[in-house]
Amino acid sequence: MMDDFYTEAIPDQDDQSPGGGLVRLLMDIVETVLLSLLLFLAINAISARIRVDGFSMEPTLQSGEYVIVNKVTYKLEDPEIGDIIVFHFPRRPDQEYIKRVIGVPGDTIRIANGIVYVNDQALIEPYINADPAYDGTWTVPDGNLFVLGDNRNNSSDSHNWGFVPYDKVIGKAVFVYWPPTQWGIIEEPADVQAAP
């Protein structure tokens, strides 16, 4: 009954020929390289990695941190107030900026006496470094976003140079992966929306 039971694997017949093991090794290497390449391309199709350069998003993000950006989110839904986005700077598309969405199409943004208003409702913003020391009013046109840095008084953003067209948006910043001490999901405060 146990006559056909083997305790060792029987080598493949292909490996018995001279050079058969080398051919199999080369095929394994090619398969591994192709799988790695496909995985790399798939990951890059749905995400990007950026380095925060500068202090405009403090205290939320620090200069030198590395962030994973979800490139798929805004193909399925529109950006919302409070989202942190990465985009190509409209005046120099070779540069990437990271800022927080404050207004979406049709919104009127007013900044007065250190408070940001969206459609005459004051935003509750526990994440900012300091109240903005500037005033102004902007109405967001169709297909555009109004963005500000969390370090309001040390940020080049929509209050300086205008709106971000949707087609310049790369994606939503979702995760800090470096340095390890800062590792984690980028939280969106629940109370960023306009106060009632």
Coordinates of N, CA, C and O in Angstrom, one line a residue:
M1 N 0.8 -1.2 0.0 CA 0.0 0.0 0.0 C 0.9 1.3 0.0 O 0.5 2.2 -0.6
M2 N 2.0 1.2 0.7 CA 2.9 2.4 0.8 C 4.0 2.3 -0.3 O 4.9 3.1 -0.2
D3 N 3.9 1.3 -1.2 CA 5.0 1.2 -2.2 C 5.2 2.4 -3.0 O 6.3 2.6 -3.5
D4 N 4.2 3.2 -3.3 CA 4.3 4.4 -4.2 C 4.6 5.7 -3.4 O 4.5 6.8 -4.0
F5 N 4.8 5.6 -2.1 CA 5.1 6.8 -1.3 C 6.5 7.2 -1.4 O 7.4 6.3 -1.1
Y6 N 6.8 8.5 -1.7 CA 8.1 9.0 -1.8 C 8.3 10.1 -0.7 O 7.4 10.9 -0.5
T7 N 9.5 10.1 -0.2 CA 9.8 11.2 0.8 C 10.6 12.3 0.2 O 10.9 13.3 0.9
E8 N 11.0 12.2 -1.0 CA 11.8 13.3 -1.7 C 11.0 13.7 -2.9 O 10.3 12.9 -3.6
A9 N 11.3 14.9 -3.4 CA 10.7 15.4 -4.6 C 11.6 14.8 -5.8 O 12.8 14.6 -5.7
I10 N 10.8 14.4 -6.8 CA 11.5 13.8 -8.0 C 11.9 15.0 -8.9 O 11.0 15.8 -9.2
P11 N 13.1 15.1 -9.3 CA 13.5 16.3 -10.1 C 12.8 16.2 -11.4 O 12.5 15.2 -12.0
D12 N 12.5 17.4 -12.0 CA 11.9 17.5 -13.3 C 12.8 17.0 -14.3 O 14.0 17.1 -14.2
Q13 N 12.2 16.3 -15.3 CA 13.0 15.8 -16.4 C 13.8 16.8 -17.1 O 14.9 16.6 -17.6
D14 N 13.3 18.1 -17.2 CA 14.0 19.1 -18.0 C 15.3 19.5 -17.3 O 16.2 19.9 -18.0
D15 N 15.3 19.4 -16.0 CA 16.5 19.7 -15.2 C 17.6 18.7 -15.3 O 18.7 18.9 -14.9
Q16 N 17.3 17.5 -15.9 CA 18.3 16.4 -16.0 C 19.3 16.7 -17.2 O 20.4 16.1 -17.2
S17 N 18.8 17.5 -18.2 CA 19.7 17.7 -19.3 C 20.8 18.7 -18.9 O 20.6 19.5 -18.0
P18 N 21.9 18.7 -19.6 CA 23.0 19.6 -19.3 C 22.5 21.0 -19.5 O 21.9 21.4 -20.5
G19 N 22.7 21.9 -18.5 CA 22.3 23.3 -18.6 C 20.8 23.6 -18.3 O 20.3 24.7 -18.3
G20 N 20.0 22.5 -18.0 CA 18.6 22.6 -17.7 C 18.3 23.5 -16.4 O 17.4 24.3 -16.4
G21 N 19.2 23.3 -15.4 CA 19.0 24.1 -14.2 C 19.3 25.6 -14.4 O 18.6 26.4 -13.9
L22 N 20.3 25.9 -15.3 CA 20.6 27.2 -15.6 C 19.4 27.9 -16.4 O 19.1 29.1 -16.1
V23 N 18.8 27.2 -17.3 CA 17.7 27.7 -18.1 C 16.5 28.0 -17.1 O 15.9 29.1 -17.2
R24 N 16.3 27.1 -16.2 CA 15.2 27.3 -15.2 C 15.5 28.5 -14.3 O 14.6 29.3 -14.0
L25 N 16.7 28.7 -13.9 CA 17.1 29.8 -13.1 C 16.9 31.1 -13.9 O 16.4 32.1 -13.3
L26 N 17.4 31.2 -15.1 CA 17.2 32.4 -15.9 C 15.7 32.7 -16.1 O 15.3 33.9 -16.1
M27 N 14.9 31.7 -16.3 CA 13.4 31.9 -16.5 C 12.9 32.4 -15.2 O 12.0 33.4 -15.2
D28 N 13.3 31.9 -14.0 CA 12.8 32.5 -12.7 C 13.2 33.9 -12.6 O 12.4 34.7 -12.1
I29 N 14.4 34.3 -13.0 CA 14.9 35.7 -12.8 C 14.1 36.6 -13.7 O 13.6 37.6 -13.3
V30 N 13.8 36.2 -15.0 CA 13.0 37.0 -15.9 C 11.6 37.1 -15.4 O 11.1 38.2 -15.4
E31 N 11.0 36.1 -14.9 CA 9.7 36.1 -14.3 C 9.6 37.1 -13.1 O 8.7 37.9 -13.0
T32 N 10.6 37.0 -12.3 CA 10.7 37.9 -11.1 C 10.8 39.4 -11.5 O 10.2 40.3 -11.0
V33 N 11.7 39.7 -12.5 CA 11.9 41.0 -13.0 C 10.6 41.6 -13.6 O 10.2 42.7 -13.4
L34 N 10.0 40.7 -14.4 CA 8.7 41.2 -15.1 C 7.6 41.4 -14.1 O 6.9 42.4 -14.2
L35 N 7.5 40.6 -13.1 CA 6.5 40.8 -12.0 C 6.8 42.0 -11.2 O 5.9 42.8 -10.9
S36 N 8.1 42.3 -10.9 CA 8.5 43.5 -10.2 C 8.1 44.7 -11.0 O 7.7 45.7 -10.5
L37 N 8.4 44.7 -12.3 CA 8.1 45.8 -13.2 C 6.6 46.1 -13.3 O 6.2 47.2 -13.1
L38 N 5.8 45.0 -13.4 CA 4.4 45.2 -13.5 C 3.8 45.8 -12.1 O 3.0 46.7 -12.1
L39 N 4.4 45.3 -11.0 CA 4.0 45.8 -9.7 C 4.3 47.2 -9.6 O 3.6 48.1 -9.1
F40 N 5.6 47.6 -10.0 CA 6.0 49.0 -9.9 C 5.1 49.9 -10.7 O 4.7 51.0 -10.3
L41 N 4.8 49.5 -12.0 CA 3.9 50.3 -12.8 C 2.5 50.4 -12.2 O 1.9 51.5 -12.3
A42 N 2.0 49.4 -11.7 CA 0.7 49.4 -11.1 C 0.6 50.3 -9.9 O -0.3 51.2 -9.7
I43 N 1.7 50.3 -9.0 CA 1.7 51.1 -7.9 C 1.8 52.6 -8.3 O 1.2 53.5 -7.7
N44 N 2.6 52.9 -9.3 CA 2.8 54.3 -9.8 C 1.5 54.8 -10.5 O 1.3 56.0 -10.6
A45 N 0.7 53.9 -11.0 CA -0.5 54.3 -11.7 C -1.5 54.8 -10.7 O -2.4 55.6 -11.0
I46 N -1.5 54.2 -9.4 CA -2.5 54.6 -8.4 C -2.0 55.5 -7.3 O -2.7 56.0 -6.5
S47 N -0.6 55.7 -7.3 CA -0.1 56.5 -6.2 C 1.2 57.2 -6.6 O 1.8 56.9 -7.7
A48 N 1.6 58.2 -5.9 CA 2.8 58.9 -6.1 C 3.4 59.2 -4.7 O 2.8 59.1 -3.7
R49 N 4.7 59.4 -4.7 CA 5.4 59.7 -3.5 C 6.1 61.1 -3.7 O 6.7 61.3 -4.7
I50 N 5.9 62.0 -2.7 CA 6.5 63.3 -2.7 C 7.2 63.6 -1.4 O 6.9 63.1 -0.4
R51 N 8.1 64.5 -1.5 CA 8.8 65.0 -0.3 C 8.3 66.4 -0.1 O 8.3 67.3 -1.0
V52 N 7.9 66.7 1.2 CA 7.5 68.0 1.6 C 8.7 68.9 1.7 O 9.7 68.5 2.4
D53 N 8.7 70.0 0.9 CA 9.9 70.9 0.9 C 9.4 72.2 1.3 O 8.7 72.9 0.5
G54 N 9.8 72.7 2.5 CA 9.4 74.0 2.9 C 8.4 73.9 4.1 O 8.1 72.8 4.6
F55 N 8.0 75.0 4.6 CA 7.3 75.1 5.9 C 5.8 75.5 5.8 O 5.2 75.8 6.8
S56 N 5.3 75.5 4.6 CA 4.0 76.1 4.3 C 2.9 75.2 4.9 O 1.7 75.7 5.1
M57 N 3.1 73.9 5.2 CA 2.1 73.1 5.7 C 2.2 72.8 7.2 O 1.5 71.9 7.8
E58 N 3.2 73.5 7.9 CA 3.3 73.2 9.3 C 2.1 73.8 10.0 O 1.5 74.8 9.6
P59 N 1.7 73.2 11.1 CA 2.3 72.1 11.8 C 1.8 70.7 11.3 O 2.3 69.7 11.8
T60 N 0.9 70.6 10.3 CA 0.4 69.3 9.9 C 1.5 68.5 9.2 O 1.6 67.3 9.5
L61 N 2.3 69.1 8.3 CA 3.4 68.4 7.7 C 4.7 69.2 7.8 O 4.6 70.4 7.7
Q62 N 5.8 68.5 8.1 CA 7.0 69.1 8.3 C 7.9 69.0 7.0 O 7.8 68.0 6.3
S63 N 8.8 70.0 6.8 CA 9.7 69.9 5.7 C 10.6 68.6 5.9 O 11.1 68.3 7.0
G64 N 10.8 67.9 4.8 CA 11.6 66.7 4.8 C 10.8 65.4 4.9 O 11.3 64.3 4.7
E65 N 9.5 65.5 5.3 CA 8.7 64.3 5.3 C 8.3 63.8 3.9 O 8.2 64.6 3.0
Y66 N 8.2 62.5 3.8 CA 7.8 61.9 2.6 C 6.3 61.4 2.7 O 6.0 60.8 3.7
V67 N 5.6 61.7 1.7 CA 4.1 61.5 1.7 C 3.7 60.6 0.5 O 4.2 60.8 -0.6
I68 N 2.8 59.7 0.8 CA 2.1 58.9 -0.3 C 0.9 59.6 -0.8 O 0.1 60.1 0.1
V69 N 0.7 59.8 -2.1 CA -0.4 60.5 -2.7 C -1.3 59.5 -3.4 O -0.8 58.8 -4.2
N70 N -2.6 59.5 -3.1 CA -3.6 58.7 -3.8 C -4.0 59.4 -5.1 O -4.6 60.4 -5.0
K71 N -3.6 58.8 -6.2 CA -3.9 59.4 -7.5 C -5.3 59.0 -8.1 O -5.8 59.5 -9.1
V72 N -6.0 58.1 -7.4 CA -7.2 57.6 -7.9 C -8.4 58.3 -7.3 O -9.5 58.4 -7.9
T73 N -8.3 58.8 -6.1 CA -9.4 59.3 -5.3 C -10.2 60.3 -6.2 O -11.5 60.2 -6.2
Y74 N -9.6 61.3 -6.8 CA -10.3 62.3 -7.5 C -10.8 61.9 -8.9 O -11.3 62.7 -9.6
K75 N -10.5 60.7 -9.3 CA -11.2 60.2 -10.5 C -12.5 59.6 -10.1 O -13.4 59.5 -11.0
L76 N -12.8 59.4 -8.8 CA -14.0 58.8 -8.3 C -14.9 59.9 -7.6 O -16.1 59.7 -7.5
E77 N -14.3 60.9 -7.1 CA -15.0 61.9 -6.3 C -14.3 63.2 -6.4 O -13.1 63.3 -6.8
D78 N -15.0 64.3 -6.1 CA -14.4 65.6 -6.2 C -13.7 66.0 -4.9 O -14.0 65.5 -3.8
P79 N -12.6 66.8 -5.0 CA -12.0 67.3 -3.7 C -13.0 68.0 -2.8 O -13.9 68.6 -3.3
E80 N -12.7 67.9 -1.5 CA -13.6 68.5 -0.5 C -12.8 69.5 0.3 O -11.5 69.3 0.5
I81 N -13.5 70.4 1.0 CA -12.8 71.3 1.9 C -12.1 70.5 3.0 O -12.8 69.6 3.5
G82 N -10.9 70.8 3.3 CA -10.1 70.1 4.3 C -9.2 69.1 3.7 O -8.2 68.7 4.4
D83 N -9.4 68.6 2.5 CA -8.4 67.7 1.8 C -7.1 68.3 1.7 O -7.0 69.5 1.3
I84 N -6.0 67.5 1.8 CA -4.7 68.0 1.5 C -4.3 67.4 0.2 O -4.4 66.2 0.0
I85 N -4.0 68.3 -0.8 CA -3.8 67.8 -2.2 C -2.4 68.1 -2.6 O -1.7 69.1 -2.1
V86 N -1.9 67.4 -3.6 CA -0.7 67.7 -4.3 C -1.0 68.0 -5.7 O -1.9 67.4 -6.3
F87 N -0.4 69.1 -6.2 CA -0.8 69.5 -7.6 C 0.5 70.2 -8.3 O 1.4 70.5 -7.6
H88 N 0.4 70.3 -9.6 CA 1.4 71.0 -10.3 C 1.1 72.5 -10.2 O 0.0 72.9 -10.5
F89 N 2.1 73.2 -9.8 CA 1.9 74.7 -9.6 C 1.5 75.3 -10.9 O 2.2 75.1 -11.9
P90 N 0.4 76.0 -11.0 CA -0.1 76.5 -12.3 C 0.9 77.4 -13.0 O 0.9 77.3 -14.3
R91 N 1.7 78.1 -12.3 CA 2.6 79.0 -13.0 C 3.9 78.3 -13.4 O 4.6 78.8 -14.3
R92 N 4.2 77.2 -12.8 CA 5.4 76.4 -13.2 C 5.0 74.9 -13.0 O 5.3 74.3 -12.0
P93 N 4.4 74.3 -14.0 CA 3.9 72.9 -13.9 C 5.0 71.9 -13.6 O 4.6 70.8 -13.2
D94 N 6.3 72.2 -13.7 CA 7.3 71.3 -13.3 C 7.5 71.2 -11.8 O 8.1 70.3 -11.3
Q95 N 6.9 72.1 -11.1 CA 6.9 72.1 -9.6 C 5.7 71.5 -9.0 O 4.6 71.8 -9.5
E96 N 5.8 70.8 -8.0 CA 4.7 70.2 -7.3 C 4.5 70.9 -5.9 O 5.5 71.1 -5.2
Y97 N 3.3 71.3 -5.6 CA 2.9 71.9 -4.3 C 2.0 71.0 -3.6 O 1.3 70.2 -4.1
I98 N 2.0 71.2 -2.2 CA 1.1 70.5 -1.4 C 0.4 71.6 -0.5 O 1.0 72.4 0.2
K99 N -1.0 71.6 -0.5 CA -1.8 72.6 0.2 C -3.1 71.9 0.6 O -3.5 70.9 0.2
R100 N -3.8 72.7 1.4 CA -5.2 72.2 1.9 C -6.2 72.9 1.1 O -6.2 74.1 0.8
V101 N -7.3 72.2 0.7 CA -8.4 72.7 -0.1 C -9.3 73.5 0.9 O -9.7 73.0 1.9
I102 N -9.5 74.8 0.5 CA -10.4 75.7 1.4 C -11.7 76.0 0.6 O -12.7 76.2 1.2
G103 N -11.6 76.0 -0.7 CA -12.8 76.3 -1.5 C -12.9 75.5 -2.7 O -11.9 75.2 -3.4
V104 N -14.1 75.1 -3.1 CA -14.4 74.3 -4.3 C -15.3 75.2 -5.2 O -15.7 76.3 -4.8
P105 N -15.5 74.8 -6.5 CA -16.2 75.7 -7.4 C -17.5 76.2 -6.9 O -18.3 75.5 -6.3
G106 N -17.7 77.6 -7.0 CA -18.9 78.3 -6.6 C -18.7 78.9 -5.2 O -19.5 79.7 -4.8
D107 N -17.8 78.4 -4.4 CA -17.6 79.0 -3.1 C -17.0 80.4 -3.1 O -16.2 80.7 -4.0
T108 N -17.4 81.2 -2.2 CA -16.8 82.5 -2.0 C -16.0 82.4 -0.7 O -16.5 82.1 0.4
I109 N -14.7 82.7 -0.8 CA -13.8 82.7 0.3 C -13.5 84.1 0.7 O -13.2 85.0 -0.1
R110 N -13.7 84.4 2.0 CA -13.4 85.7 2.6 C -12.5 85.5 3.8 O -12.8 84.7 4.7
I111 N -11.4 86.2 3.8 CA -10.5 86.2 4.9 C -10.5 87.6 5.5 O -10.2 88.6 4.9
A112 N -10.9 87.7 6.8 CA -11.0 89.0 7.5 C -10.7 88.8 9.0 O -11.2 87.8 9.6
N113 N -9.9 89.6 9.5 CA -9.6 89.6 11.0 C -9.1 88.3 11.5 O -9.5 87.8 12.5
G114 N -8.3 87.6 10.6 CA -7.7 86.3 11.0 C -8.6 85.1 10.9 O -8.3 84.1 11.4
I115 N -9.8 85.3 10.3 CA -10.7 84.2 10.2 C -11.0 83.9 8.7 O -11.2 84.9 7.9
V116 N -11.1 82.6 8.3 CA -11.4 82.2 7.0 C -12.9 81.9 7.0 O -13.4 81.1 7.8
Y117 N -13.6 82.5 6.0 CA -15.0 82.3 5.8 C -15.2 81.6 4.5 O -14.6 82.0 3.5
V118 N -16.1 80.6 4.4 CA -16.5 80.0 3.2 C -18.0 80.2 3.1 O -18.8 79.7 4.0
N119 N -18.4 80.9 2.1 CA -19.8 81.2 1.9 C -20.4 81.8 3.2 O -21.5 81.4 3.7
D120 N -19.7 82.8 3.8 CA -20.1 83.5 5.0 C -20.1 82.7 6.3 O -20.6 83.1 7.3
Q121 N -19.6 81.4 6.2 CA -19.5 80.6 7.4 C -18.0 80.4 7.8 O -17.2 80.1 7.0
A122 N -17.7 80.8 9.1 CA -16.4 80.7 9.6 C -15.9 79.2 9.6 O -16.7 78.4 10.1
L123 N -14.7 79.0 9.2 CA -14.2 77.6 9.3 C -13.6 77.4 10.7 O -13.0 78.3 11.2
I124 N -13.7 76.2 11.2 CA -13.1 75.8 12.4 C -11.8 75.1 11.9 O -11.9 74.1 11.3
E125 N -10.6 75.7 12.3 CA -9.4 75.2 11.7 C -8.4 74.9 12.9 O -7.5 75.7 13.1
P126 N -8.5 73.8 13.5 CA -7.5 73.5 14.6 C -6.1 73.2 14.1 O -5.2 73.1 14.9
Y127 N -5.9 73.0 12.8 CA -4.7 72.5 12.3 C -3.8 73.7 11.9 O -2.6 73.4 11.5
I128 N -4.2 74.9 11.9 CA -3.3 76.0 11.4 C -2.3 76.4 12.4 O -2.4 76.2 13.6
N129 N -1.2 77.0 11.8 CA -0.1 77.4 12.7 C -0.4 78.7 13.4 O -0.1 78.9 14.5
A130 N -1.0 79.6 12.6 CA -1.5 80.9 13.2 C -2.5 81.5 12.3 O -2.7 81.1 11.1
D131 N -3.4 82.4 12.9 CA -4.4 83.0 12.1 C -3.8 83.8 10.9 O -2.7 84.4 11.1
P132 N -4.4 83.9 9.7 CA -3.9 84.6 8.6 C -3.8 86.1 9.0 O -4.8 86.7 9.5
A133 N -2.7 86.7 8.6 CA -2.6 88.2 8.8 C -2.9 89.0 7.6 O -2.3 90.1 7.4
Y134 N -3.7 88.5 6.7 CA -4.1 89.2 5.5 C -5.6 89.1 5.3 O -6.2 88.2 5.9
D135 N -6.1 89.9 4.5 CA -7.6 89.9 4.2 C -7.8 89.8 2.7 O -6.9 90.1 1.9
G136 N -8.9 89.3 2.3 CA -9.2 89.3 0.8 C -10.5 88.5 0.6 O -11.0 87.8 1.5
T137 N -11.0 88.6 -0.6 CA -12.2 87.8 -1.0 C -12.0 87.3 -2.4 O -11.5 87.9 -3.3
W138 N -12.4 86.0 -2.5 CA -12.2 85.3 -3.8 C -13.4 84.4 -4.1 O -14.0 83.8 -3.1
T139 N -13.9 84.3 -5.3 CA -15.0 83.4 -5.7 C -14.3 82.3 -6.6 O -13.7 82.7 -7.6
V140 N -14.5 81.1 -6.2 CA -13.8 80.0 -7.0 C -14.6 79.7 -8.2 O -15.8 79.3 -8.2
P141 N -13.9 79.8 -9.4 CA -14.6 79.5 -10.7 C -14.7 78.0 -10.9 O -14.1 77.2 -10.2
D142 N -15.6 77.6 -11.8 CA -15.8 76.2 -12.2 C -14.5 75.6 -12.6 O -13.6 76.2 -13.2
G143 N -14.3 74.3 -12.2 CA -13.1 73.6 -12.5 C -11.9 74.0 -11.8 O -10.7 73.7 -12.2
N144 N -12.0 74.7 -10.7 CA -10.8 75.2 -9.9 C -11.0 75.0 -8.4 O -12.1 74.7 -8.0
L145 N -9.9 75.1 -7.7 CA -9.9 75.0 -6.2 C -9.2 76.2 -5.7 O -8.3 76.7 -6.3
F146 N -9.6 76.5 -4.4 CA -8.8 77.6 -3.7 C -8.1 76.8 -2.6 O -8.7 76.1 -1.8
V147 N -6.8 77.0 -2.5 CA -6.0 76.2 -1.5 C -5.1 77.2 -0.7 O -4.7 78.2 -1.1
L148 N -4.9 76.8 0.6 CA -4.0 77.5 1.5 C -3.1 76.6 2.2 O -3.5 75.4 2.4
G149 N -1.9 77.1 2.6 CA -1.1 76.3 3.4 C -1.5 76.4 4.9 O -2.1 77.4 5.3
D150 N -1.3 75.4 5.7 CA -1.6 75.5 7.1 C -0.8 76.5 7.9 O -1.2 77.0 8.9
N151 N 0.4 76.8 7.4 CA 1.2 77.8 8.0 C 0.8 79.1 7.2 O 1.6 79.6 6.4
R152 N -0.3 79.6 7.5 CA -1.0 80.7 6.7 C -0.1 81.9 6.3 O -0.2 82.4 5.2
N153 N 0.7 82.3 7.2 CA 1.5 83.5 7.0 C 2.8 83.3 6.4 O 3.6 84.2 6.1
N154 N 3.1 82.0 6.1 CA 4.4 81.6 5.4 C 4.1 80.6 4.3 O 4.7 79.6 4.3
S155 N 3.1 80.9 3.5 CA 2.7 80.0 2.5 C 2.4 80.7 1.2 O 1.7 81.7 1.1
S156 N 3.0 80.2 0.1 CA 2.7 80.7 -1.3 C 1.5 79.9 -1.7 O 1.6 78.7 -1.9
D157 N 0.3 80.5 -1.8 CA -0.9 79.7 -2.1 C -1.9 80.6 -2.9 O -1.6 81.6 -3.4
S158 N -3.2 80.1 -2.9 CA -4.2 80.8 -3.7 C -4.4 82.3 -3.3 O -4.8 83.1 -4.1
H159 N -4.1 82.6 -2.1 CA -4.3 84.1 -1.7 C -3.2 84.9 -2.4 O -3.4 86.1 -2.5
N160 N -2.1 84.3 -2.9 CA -1.1 85.0 -3.6 C -1.3 85.0 -5.1 O -1.2 86.0 -5.8
W161 N -1.4 83.8 -5.6 CA -1.4 83.6 -7.1 C -2.6 83.0 -7.7 O -2.6 82.8 -8.9
G162 N -3.7 82.8 -7.0 CA -4.9 82.4 -7.6 C -5.3 80.9 -7.4 O -4.9 80.3 -6.4
F163 N -6.1 80.4 -8.3 CA -6.7 79.1 -8.2 C -5.9 78.0 -8.8 O -5.0 78.2 -9.6
V164 N -6.3 76.7 -8.4 CA -5.7 75.5 -8.9 C -6.7 74.8 -9.8 O -7.7 74.4 -9.3
P165 N -6.4 74.8 -11.1 CA -7.3 74.0 -12.0 C -7.3 72.5 -11.7 O -6.3 72.0 -11.3
Y166 N -8.5 71.9 -11.8 CA -8.6 70.5 -11.5 C -7.6 69.6 -12.3 O -7.1 68.6 -11.8
D167 N -7.3 70.0 -13.5 CA -6.4 69.2 -14.3 C -4.9 69.3 -13.9 O -4.1 68.6 -14.4
K168 N -4.7 70.2 -12.9 CA -3.3 70.2 -12.3 C -3.2 69.4 -11.0 O -2.1 69.2 -10.5
V169 N -4.3 68.9 -10.5 CA -4.3 68.1 -9.3 C -3.7 66.7 -9.6 O -4.2 66.0 -10.5
I170 N -2.7 66.3 -8.8 CA -2.1 65.0 -8.9 C -2.9 64.0 -8.1 O -3.2 62.9 -8.5
G171 N -3.3 64.4 -6.8 CA -4.0 63.5 -6.0 C -4.1 64.0 -4.5 O -3.7 65.1 -4.2
K172 N -4.6 63.1 -3.7 CA -4.8 63.4 -2.3 C -3.7 62.9 -1.4 O -3.4 61.7 -1.5
A173 N -3.1 63.7 -0.6 CA -2.1 63.2 0.3 C -2.7 62.4 1.4 O -3.7 62.8 2.1
V174 N -2.2 61.2 1.6 CA -2.9 60.3 2.5 C -2.1 59.7 3.7 O -2.6 59.3 4.7
F175 N -0.7 59.6 3.5 CA 0.1 58.9 4.4 C 1.5 59.4 4.4 O 2.1 59.6 3.4
V176 N 2.0 59.7 5.6 CA 3.4 60.0 5.8 C 4.2 58.7 6.1 O 3.8 58.0 7.0
Y177 N 5.2 58.4 5.2 CA 5.9 57.2 5.4 C 7.4 57.4 5.8 O 8.1 56.4 6.1
W178 N 7.8 58.6 5.9 CA 9.2 58.9 6.3 C 9.3 60.3 6.9 O 8.7 61.2 6.4
P179 N 9.9 60.5 8.0 CA 10.7 59.6 8.8 C 9.8 58.7 9.7 O 8.6 59.0 9.9
P180 N 10.3 57.6 10.1 CA 9.5 56.6 10.9 C 8.8 57.2 12.1 O 7.7 56.8 12.4
T181 N 9.4 58.2 12.7 CA 8.7 58.8 13.9 C 7.4 59.6 13.5 O 6.6 59.8 14.4
Q182 N 7.3 59.9 12.3 CA 6.1 60.6 11.8 C 5.1 59.7 11.0 O 4.1 60.2 10.5
W183 N 5.5 58.5 10.9 CA 4.7 57.5 10.1 C 3.3 57.5 10.5 O 2.9 57.4 11.7
G184 N 2.4 57.6 9.5 CA 0.9 57.4 9.8 C 0.0 58.1 8.8 O 0.5 58.8 7.9
I185 N -1.3 57.9 9.0 CA -2.3 58.4 8.1 C -2.4 59.9 8.3 O -2.3 60.4 9.5
I186 N -2.6 60.7 7.3 CA -2.8 62.1 7.4 C -4.2 62.3 7.8 O -5.1 62.1 7.0
E187 N -4.5 62.7 9.0 CA -5.8 62.9 9.5 C -6.5 64.1 9.0 O -5.9 65.1 8.8
E188 N -7.8 64.0 8.7 CA -8.6 65.1 8.3 C -9.5 65.5 9.5 O -10.4 64.7 9.9
P189 N -9.3 66.7 10.1 CA -10.2 67.0 11.2 C -11.6 67.0 10.8 O -12.0 67.5 9.8
A190 N -12.4 66.4 11.7 CA -13.9 66.3 11.4 C -14.6 67.7 11.4 O -15.5 67.9 10.7
D191 N -14.0 68.6 12.1 CA -14.6 69.9 12.3 C -14.1 71.0 11.4 O -14.2 72.2 11.6
V192 N -13.4 70.6 10.3 CA -12.8 71.6 9.3 C -13.9 72.3 8.6 O -13.8 73.4 8.1
Q193 N -15.1 71.7 8.5 CA -16.2 72.3 7.7 C -16.6 73.6 8.4 O -16.4 73.8 9.6
A194 N -17.4 74.4 7.6 CA -17.8 75.7 8.2 C -18.7 75.4 9.4 O -19.4 74.5 9.5
A195 N -18.4 76.3 10.4 CA -19.2 76.3 11.6 C -20.7 76.6 11.3 O -21.0 77.3 10.4
P196 N -21.6 76.0 12.1 CA -23.0 76.2 11.9 C -23.4 77.6 12.3 O -22.8 78.3 13.0

